[in-house]
Amino acid sequence: MGSNEGNALPVIVRILDASASEAARTSAVCAKLPHSCSDPILYTESASCLQDLADKSTDILVIDLETIGGDEALEAYAVRCPKAVILAVSSRGSVSRAVSAMRSGAHDFLTKPFSLDALASKITFQLEQRRPVQAPVAPAQSEPQEIRPAYISPDLLSLSNPEEPTRDAMNRLIGHSAQMRDIHDQIKRMAPSQAPVFITGESGTGKELCAKAVHDLSDRRPSRFVTLNCAAIPRDLIESEIFGYVRGAFTGAVDNRAGAAEQADGGTLFLDEIGEMDLLLQSKLLRFLQTGTFQRLGDTQSRKVDARIICATNRNPVAEISAGRFREDLYYRLHVLPIHLPPLRERRDDILPLAETFLERYSTEERRGFRGFDADAEARIVSYAWPGNVRQLENTIRQMVVMNDGAAITFEMLPMVIRDQSSRPNAIIDLSRERSRVAAPSRAFGSIEPLWAQERRIIEDALDAFDGNIAMAAAALEISPSTIYRKRQSWTERSLVPLMS
């Protein structure tokens, strides 16, 4: 191996892959790099990798998306190593998935199986460019800070015009339908209050954006807006992420660290997908809400903070209470000022304005010449159900801009799943038939398939039907995207090979 000119220290490589053999194979890439490398550090599970990324230096991170539960979870790793080159790899490669992974913080994307030469080429190019990951940039000390620790959506940025908070915040929530006008009014009324806000809505409807608008219009605006995505945090790390920890609290805790609650003192703490929080932590959160005090993990000292709580979920909270998955007392403590964000299919008047806004944004960003949609494309965009809501619409527009050229988006440029009028209904019908088929297996014991394997096959069929789009597959299966992430994580822990169709 050659040495890295201008960098005397060896390059530190970390590889996260649930398959130990695949991680070992990938580690051989170091022999092909024109840089001096230390021995690669291999991980087969997320928690230890996340801890090391927070506490130790990293130059290159090769990360398997199936191991971490999908590309949306990638942002947790990107925030923890903002100077590292991140290569996302996946056995489910597609253009839309590559775009999504790079939006979440990856520098490049490879589909398995890949050659070590291809991986080495991509790493070498990125090391030479040494561009930073798309993570938040710390503002000047004189400016209010928006803290985005780990597990955070990349969709929100700091306010561009502090002198016009109302205009800026409302402009982010695009829409002129009656539903959106009502939501704008609710936000304006709720913002001055100190009471908790409880936001509900399907995945991709803009719950985090709504929470940020409430913060921006409140008197807490000069202070921090801290976001935690409870669905993306490993269960053994969530308490320390919210409340922090002291040195020695657990293996790897080499220093004291403030949690999100402490960082949000004077500002707003947004707990996204709070329905994913386990019952034990729910009780600790309830105590924090009642007293305003908490203890860092491993500490005996109580700390008091003043933070407004905004939470969001894509689940039905009343149903979760009935099922015993959510504390009723916590629900009533949080559910003071409710906002429900309707799915995009219920406010079709907003679809075209949103699409036009995204087209203008990404045409400028990608230096393309698109100025609108042709009639057929426009009609299909407006009539499509958009199960992934605004997030799916935005990602679709960006994908079309990146992959095409022209003055207008045409019908032929639309992804197949959107172009085909029958694609979504057929997918749901096929999946329903699949459910019926596996629900009545043969009575011969040897042919009975384990429940987890049936679930896995149905979910993978849905992902195949929607080109790997988790939000759309979840909508077709009538489950939350986080359920798919959790299931896939459990499969990797079993060290299973992909099921053959």
XYZ file of C-alpha atoms in Angstrom:
501
model
C 0.000 0.000 0.000
C 1.174 3.471 -0.771
C 1.154 6.296 1.722
C -1.343 9.062 1.753
C 0.501 12.176 0.719
C 0.049 14.939 3.264
C -1.458 12.524 5.786
C 1.174 10.716 7.852
C -1.362 8.976 10.064
C -2.904 5.728 8.794
C -6.467 5.864 7.551
C -8.964 4.453 10.063
C -11.525 2.158 8.425
C -14.686 0.855 10.104
C -17.001 -1.700 8.477
C -20.516 -2.491 9.726
C -22.155 -5.599 8.281
C -24.270 -8.215 10.062
C -22.535 -10.869 7.968
C -19.112 -11.425 9.536
C -17.832 -13.084 6.371
C -18.993 -10.168 4.217
C -17.387 -7.670 6.602
C -14.119 -9.609 6.457
C -14.228 -9.699 2.653
C -14.864 -5.961 2.516
C -11.935 -5.289 4.856
C -9.569 -6.535 2.145
C -10.238 -3.268 0.310
C -7.483 -1.648 2.387
C -4.884 -3.508 0.363
C -6.160 -1.762 -2.765
C -6.137 1.799 -1.415
C -3.273 4.211 -2.201
C -3.245 5.115 1.492
C -1.675 3.661 4.600
C -4.476 1.965 6.580
C -4.651 0.669 10.108
C -6.285 -2.731 10.575
C -9.996 -2.324 9.715
C -12.404 -2.459 12.658
C -15.308 -4.815 11.931
C -18.781 -4.681 13.489
C -21.723 -7.032 13.092
C -24.196 -4.988 15.158
C -25.104 -1.306 15.359
C -24.747 -0.352 19.022
C -20.979 -0.846 19.369
C -20.355 0.852 16.032
C -22.427 3.898 17.008
C -20.595 4.159 20.317
C -17.161 4.049 18.656
C -18.198 6.614 16.044
C -19.171 8.990 18.838
C -15.949 8.553 20.798
C -13.218 7.662 18.284
C -11.775 8.929 15.010
C -13.039 7.529 11.730
C -11.841 8.215 8.180
C -13.845 5.620 6.231
C -17.119 3.945 7.170
C -18.502 1.172 4.961
C -22.029 0.427 6.145
C -24.538 -2.202 5.088
C -28.019 -0.660 4.948
C -29.805 -3.915 5.769
C -27.767 -4.202 8.969
C -28.917 -0.810 10.264
C -32.521 -1.207 9.130
C -32.558 0.951 6.007
C -31.265 4.187 4.513
C -33.335 6.420 6.815
C -31.313 5.134 9.790
C -28.064 6.132 8.059
C -28.267 9.715 9.276
C -27.484 8.565 12.828
C -24.064 7.406 11.637
C -23.429 10.432 9.409
C -23.962 12.871 12.272
C -21.560 10.965 14.512
C -18.676 11.001 12.022
C -19.167 14.160 9.899
C -15.603 14.132 8.555
C -15.584 10.488 7.480
C -16.147 9.118 3.996
C -19.316 7.007 4.205
C -19.963 4.269 1.635
C -23.421 2.709 1.828
C -23.812 -0.807 0.455
C -26.976 -2.831 -0.042
C -28.234 -5.978 -1.696
C -31.315 -3.989 -2.758
C -29.847 -1.484 -5.166
C -31.928 1.044 -7.090
C -31.576 4.645 -8.219
C -34.134 5.839 -5.691
C -32.369 4.008 -2.881
C -28.987 5.434 -3.846
C -30.447 8.959 -3.874
C -32.097 8.368 -0.498
C -28.887 7.016 1.050
C -26.856 9.974 -0.188
C -29.453 12.387 1.156
C -29.122 10.673 4.534
C -25.361 11.262 4.608
C -23.616 8.693 2.412
C -20.982 9.918 -0.029
C -21.549 7.041 -2.442
C -23.523 3.844 -2.872
C -22.712 0.316 -4.064
C -24.996 -2.603 -4.784
C -23.998 -6.030 -3.481
C -22.239 -8.039 -4.690
C -19.550 -5.510 -5.581
C -15.892 -5.863 -6.499
C -13.214 -4.635 -4.113
C -11.721 -2.632 -6.987
C -14.998 -0.724 -7.383
C -15.159 -0.048 -3.650
C -11.518 1.051 -3.544
C -12.066 3.399 -6.489
C -15.010 5.097 -4.797
C -13.204 5.427 -1.464
C -10.084 6.842 -3.114
C -12.091 9.416 -5.037
C -13.940 10.547 -1.913
C -10.768 10.729 0.178
C -9.247 12.989 -2.444
C -12.343 15.172 -2.510
C -12.675 14.980 1.284
C -16.012 16.748 1.135
C -18.046 16.901 4.382
C -21.140 14.775 4.831
C -24.512 16.550 4.626
C -24.670 17.139 8.349
C -25.572 20.323 10.205
C -22.915 22.997 10.386
C -22.412 24.558 13.789
C -23.462 28.226 13.715
C -21.395 31.085 15.038
C -21.415 31.438 18.816
C -23.525 34.580 18.590
C -26.305 32.735 16.733
C -28.919 30.413 18.246
C -28.018 26.788 17.707
C -30.230 24.068 16.360
C -28.945 20.849 17.892
C -29.410 17.701 15.841
C -27.597 14.974 17.791
C -28.115 11.585 16.161
C -31.160 9.888 14.675
C -32.419 13.007 13.008
C -34.126 13.808 9.750
C -32.070 15.844 7.239
C -35.100 17.751 5.963
C -34.913 20.819 8.226
C -32.353 23.605 8.128
C -31.867 26.743 10.194
C -34.100 29.691 9.434
C -32.916 31.747 6.510
C -34.497 35.015 7.593
C -34.742 35.510 11.383
C -36.560 38.798 10.905
C -39.550 37.135 9.225
C -40.316 34.033 11.315
C -44.002 33.774 10.414
C -43.450 33.984 6.683
C -40.499 31.607 6.762
C -42.133 28.954 8.930
C -45.401 28.957 7.024
C -43.640 28.871 3.652
C -42.053 25.582 4.643
C -45.490 24.009 5.048
C -46.526 24.364 1.423
C -50.208 24.120 0.627
C -53.265 26.254 0.027
C -55.935 23.616 0.615
C -58.520 24.119 3.337
C -56.743 21.487 5.455
C -53.385 23.252 5.254
C -54.892 26.661 5.948
C -56.412 25.176 9.092
C -53.050 23.694 10.108
C -51.342 27.050 9.573
C -53.928 28.648 11.854
C -53.462 25.966 14.519
C -49.695 26.436 14.509
C -50.008 30.201 14.929
C -52.376 29.745 17.876
C -50.300 27.040 19.569
C -46.858 28.585 19.115
C -47.034 31.177 21.949
C -48.120 28.526 24.482
C -45.757 26.508 26.662
C -48.025 23.427 26.546
C -46.929 20.196 24.844
C -47.911 19.651 21.206
C -48.895 16.188 19.932
C -48.624 15.749 16.145
C -50.134 12.759 14.356
C -50.019 11.765 10.714
C -48.732 9.151 8.315
C -45.033 8.880 7.536
C -43.890 11.605 5.173
C -46.657 14.117 5.934
C -44.266 16.687 7.435
C -44.550 16.177 11.193
C -41.017 17.386 11.922
C -41.531 20.395 9.694
C -44.710 21.206 11.613
C -42.860 20.919 14.926
C -40.126 23.258 13.698
C -42.739 25.793 12.581
C -44.258 25.785 16.091
C -40.802 26.408 17.556
C -39.969 29.125 15.023
C -43.112 31.091 15.879
C -42.676 30.782 19.643
C -40.700 32.912 22.072
C -38.304 29.959 22.328
C -37.114 30.632 18.790
C -33.753 32.155 19.869
C -32.948 28.897 21.709
C -32.341 25.393 20.488
C -34.632 23.032 18.594
C -33.461 19.499 19.404
C -34.793 16.491 17.514
C -34.625 12.785 18.338
C -36.105 10.069 16.150
C -37.184 7.400 18.618
C -37.747 4.840 15.857
C -34.120 5.010 14.723
C -32.467 4.782 18.141
C -31.411 1.318 19.333
C -33.351 0.474 22.495
C -30.208 0.208 24.600
C -29.118 3.741 23.632
C -32.345 5.735 23.725
C -32.225 6.646 27.426
C -28.662 7.958 27.173
C -29.578 9.920 24.019
C -32.454 11.687 25.792
C -30.993 12.167 29.271
C -27.228 11.876 28.667
C -24.683 9.894 30.670
C -21.655 10.297 32.913
C -18.223 8.820 32.499
C -18.173 5.138 33.398
C -21.947 4.683 33.124
C -21.373 1.832 30.689
C -18.589 0.310 28.620
C -17.373 2.959 26.208
C -18.657 5.940 28.217
C -15.271 7.647 28.408
C -16.602 11.135 29.101
C -19.659 12.990 30.357
C -22.259 13.751 27.694
C -25.381 15.908 27.773
C -28.516 14.365 26.346
C -31.189 15.934 24.178
C -33.277 17.126 27.136
C -30.341 19.072 28.552
C -29.377 20.479 25.164
C -32.940 21.732 24.678
C -32.945 23.803 27.883
C -34.727 27.058 27.088
C -35.840 25.731 23.720
C -37.849 22.853 22.262
C -37.364 19.084 22.440
C -39.015 17.236 19.542
C -39.503 13.496 20.046
C -40.340 12.013 16.667
C -42.096 8.622 16.446
C -42.701 8.568 20.190
C -44.916 5.516 19.735
C -41.737 3.454 19.283
C -40.527 4.220 22.822
C -40.641 1.254 25.209
C -42.803 1.351 28.341
C -39.906 1.618 30.808
C -38.561 4.739 29.167
C -42.098 6.115 28.849
C -42.336 6.095 32.649
C -39.056 8.024 32.931
C -40.255 10.517 30.323
C -43.498 10.986 32.277
C -41.537 11.742 35.435
C -39.428 14.262 33.503
C -42.572 15.962 32.169
C -44.097 16.145 35.643
C -41.053 17.544 37.438
C -38.805 19.005 34.752
C -35.947 17.065 36.363
C -33.922 14.034 35.284
C -30.684 12.207 35.965
C -28.002 11.392 33.460
C -27.431 7.672 33.051
C -25.080 6.543 35.829
C -25.470 9.780 37.819
C -27.157 10.484 41.164
C -27.428 14.245 40.643
C -30.816 15.568 39.501
C -30.824 18.256 36.829
C -33.644 20.646 35.980
C -34.340 22.050 32.528
C -37.000 24.193 30.885
C -37.849 22.663 27.529
C -41.112 22.631 25.613
C -42.032 19.137 24.448
C -43.384 18.436 20.975
C -43.901 14.824 19.956
C -45.138 13.035 16.866
C -46.271 9.577 15.838
C -47.532 7.835 12.715
C -49.555 5.437 14.843
C -53.045 5.738 16.347
C -52.207 6.614 19.970
C -55.598 5.506 21.314
C -55.165 2.100 19.685
C -51.634 1.881 21.099
C -53.004 2.546 24.596
C -55.647 -0.167 24.139
C -52.947 -2.591 23.012
C -50.852 -1.816 26.095
C -47.985 -0.316 24.113
C -48.393 3.295 25.244
C -49.035 4.655 28.732
C -52.394 6.362 29.086
C -51.099 8.828 31.690
C -48.226 9.830 29.394
C -50.652 10.288 26.511
C -52.811 12.720 28.486
C -49.720 14.574 29.683
C -48.539 15.053 26.080
C -51.860 15.331 24.227
C -52.632 18.918 25.236
C -52.423 20.674 21.860
C -53.078 18.124 19.090
C -52.368 18.626 15.385
C -53.254 16.029 12.754
C -51.509 16.232 9.386
C -53.675 14.690 6.642
C -52.104 12.416 4.014
C -51.343 13.944 0.636
C -54.108 11.939 -1.063
C -56.653 13.828 1.068
C -55.413 17.246 -0.021
C -54.852 16.847 -3.744
C -54.991 20.605 -4.310
C -51.556 20.787 -2.682
C -49.855 18.103 -4.790
C -49.031 20.209 -7.843
C -47.780 23.267 -5.877
C -45.538 20.934 -3.881
C -44.270 19.207 -7.018
C -43.528 22.543 -8.695
C -41.662 23.775 -5.620
C -39.511 20.633 -5.481
C -38.890 20.765 -9.237
C -37.645 24.346 -9.035
C -35.479 23.571 -6.002
C -33.764 20.497 -7.428
C -33.475 21.819 -10.971
C -31.471 24.697 -9.521
C -29.472 22.458 -7.194
C -28.655 19.892 -9.889
C -28.177 22.536 -12.624
C -30.929 21.191 -14.844
C -33.253 23.161 -17.117
C -36.646 21.806 -16.030
C -39.371 24.450 -15.878
C -42.514 22.365 -15.403
C -44.453 19.187 -16.211
C -46.168 18.126 -19.411
C -49.936 17.544 -19.253
C -49.761 13.754 -18.922
C -47.123 13.851 -16.180
C -49.039 16.538 -14.310
C -52.282 14.542 -14.467
C -50.597 11.374 -13.180
C -48.782 13.188 -10.383
C -52.049 14.709 -9.164
C -54.033 11.453 -9.436
C -51.441 9.177 -7.815
C -52.135 8.079 -4.212
C -48.634 8.945 -2.849
C -48.583 6.417 0.018
C -45.258 7.898 1.151
C -46.833 11.378 1.140
C -44.754 14.553 0.769
C -41.468 12.748 1.384
C -42.158 10.317 -1.452
C -43.236 13.134 -3.769
C -40.078 15.124 -3.029
C -37.768 12.137 -3.514
C -39.534 11.206 -6.751
C -39.126 14.714 -8.178
C -35.471 14.768 -7.205
C -34.851 11.365 -8.770
C -36.426 12.482 -12.057
C -34.382 15.687 -12.102
C -31.119 13.818 -11.470
C -31.755 11.083 -14.025
C -33.180 13.134 -16.910
C -32.691 16.285 -18.988
C -35.169 18.553 -20.719
C -37.400 21.570 -20.341
C -40.307 19.642 -18.811
C -40.873 16.452 -16.854
C -42.695 14.058 -19.179
C -44.900 11.078 -18.394
C -42.138 8.725 -19.552
C -39.757 10.140 -16.929
C -42.032 9.072 -14.071
C -40.925 5.957 -12.156
C -42.705 2.810 -13.313
C -44.578 2.350 -10.039
C -46.151 5.806 -10.491
C -46.528 5.630 -14.268
C -48.520 2.398 -14.085
C -52.068 3.243 -12.963
C -52.570 -0.289 -11.697
C -49.211 -0.757 -10.010
C -50.237 0.027 -6.461
C -53.661 -1.712 -6.479
C -52.159 -4.817 -8.094
C -49.378 -4.868 -5.542
C -51.891 -4.739 -2.716
C -54.054 -7.459 -4.292
C -51.040 -9.703 -4.805
C -49.894 -9.164 -1.240
C -53.379 -9.888 0.055
C -53.373 -13.151 -1.875
C -49.968 -13.935 -0.442
C -51.293 -13.329 3.064
C -54.218 -15.667 2.374
C -51.902 -18.313 0.994
C -49.567 -18.334 3.981
C -52.468 -18.061 6.427
C -53.637 -21.555 5.466
C -50.505 -23.709 5.139
C -50.455 -27.419 4.545
C -51.212 -29.499 7.612
C -48.112 -31.551 6.988
C -45.752 -30.483 9.768
C -42.684 -30.417 7.553
C -44.250 -27.852 5.229
C -45.272 -25.371 7.934
C -43.173 -22.238 7.615
C -42.182 -20.308 10.774
C -44.175 -17.131 11.332
C -41.112 -14.891 11.110
C -40.238 -16.426 7.724
C -43.756 -15.820 6.426
C -43.570 -12.220 7.610
C -40.205 -11.804 5.979
C -41.373 -13.167 2.637
C -44.472 -10.951 2.598
C -42.460 -7.839 3.494
C -39.770 -8.614 0.916
C -42.460 -9.163 -1.729
C -43.864 -5.739 -0.876
C -40.422 -4.139 -1.098
C -39.841 -5.781 -4.469
C -43.231 -4.549 -5.699
C -42.302 -0.975 -4.802
C -38.644 -1.025 -5.903
C -37.327 -1.051 -2.340
C -39.410 1.955 -1.210
C -40.090 1.224 2.464
C -42.758 3.913 2.915
C -44.804 2.616 -0.011
C -44.404 -1.024 1.025
C -45.479 -0.162 4.564
C -48.547 1.664 3.276
C -49.527 -1.341 1.152
C -49.107 -3.680 4.124
C -50.923 -1.230 6.443
C -48.032 -1.127 8.907
C -45.583 1.618 9.872
C -42.186 1.929 8.119
C -40.476 1.527 11.484
C -42.028 -1.944 11.764
C -40.224 -2.947 8.574
C -36.960 -1.512 9.910
C -37.311 -3.498 13.150
C -38.201 -6.712 11.342
C -35.219 -6.405 9.017
C -32.920 -5.758 11.956
C -34.181 -8.931 13.662
C -33.540 -10.909 10.470
C -29.942 -9.750 10.269
C -29.454 -10.727 13.899
C -30.449 -14.264 12.911
C -27.656 -14.144 10.274
C -30.102 -15.266 7.617
C -29.384 -15.414 3.922
C -31.957 -13.762 1.600
C -35.013 -15.904 0.967
C -35.258 -17.273 -2.540
C -38.444 -16.562 -4.426
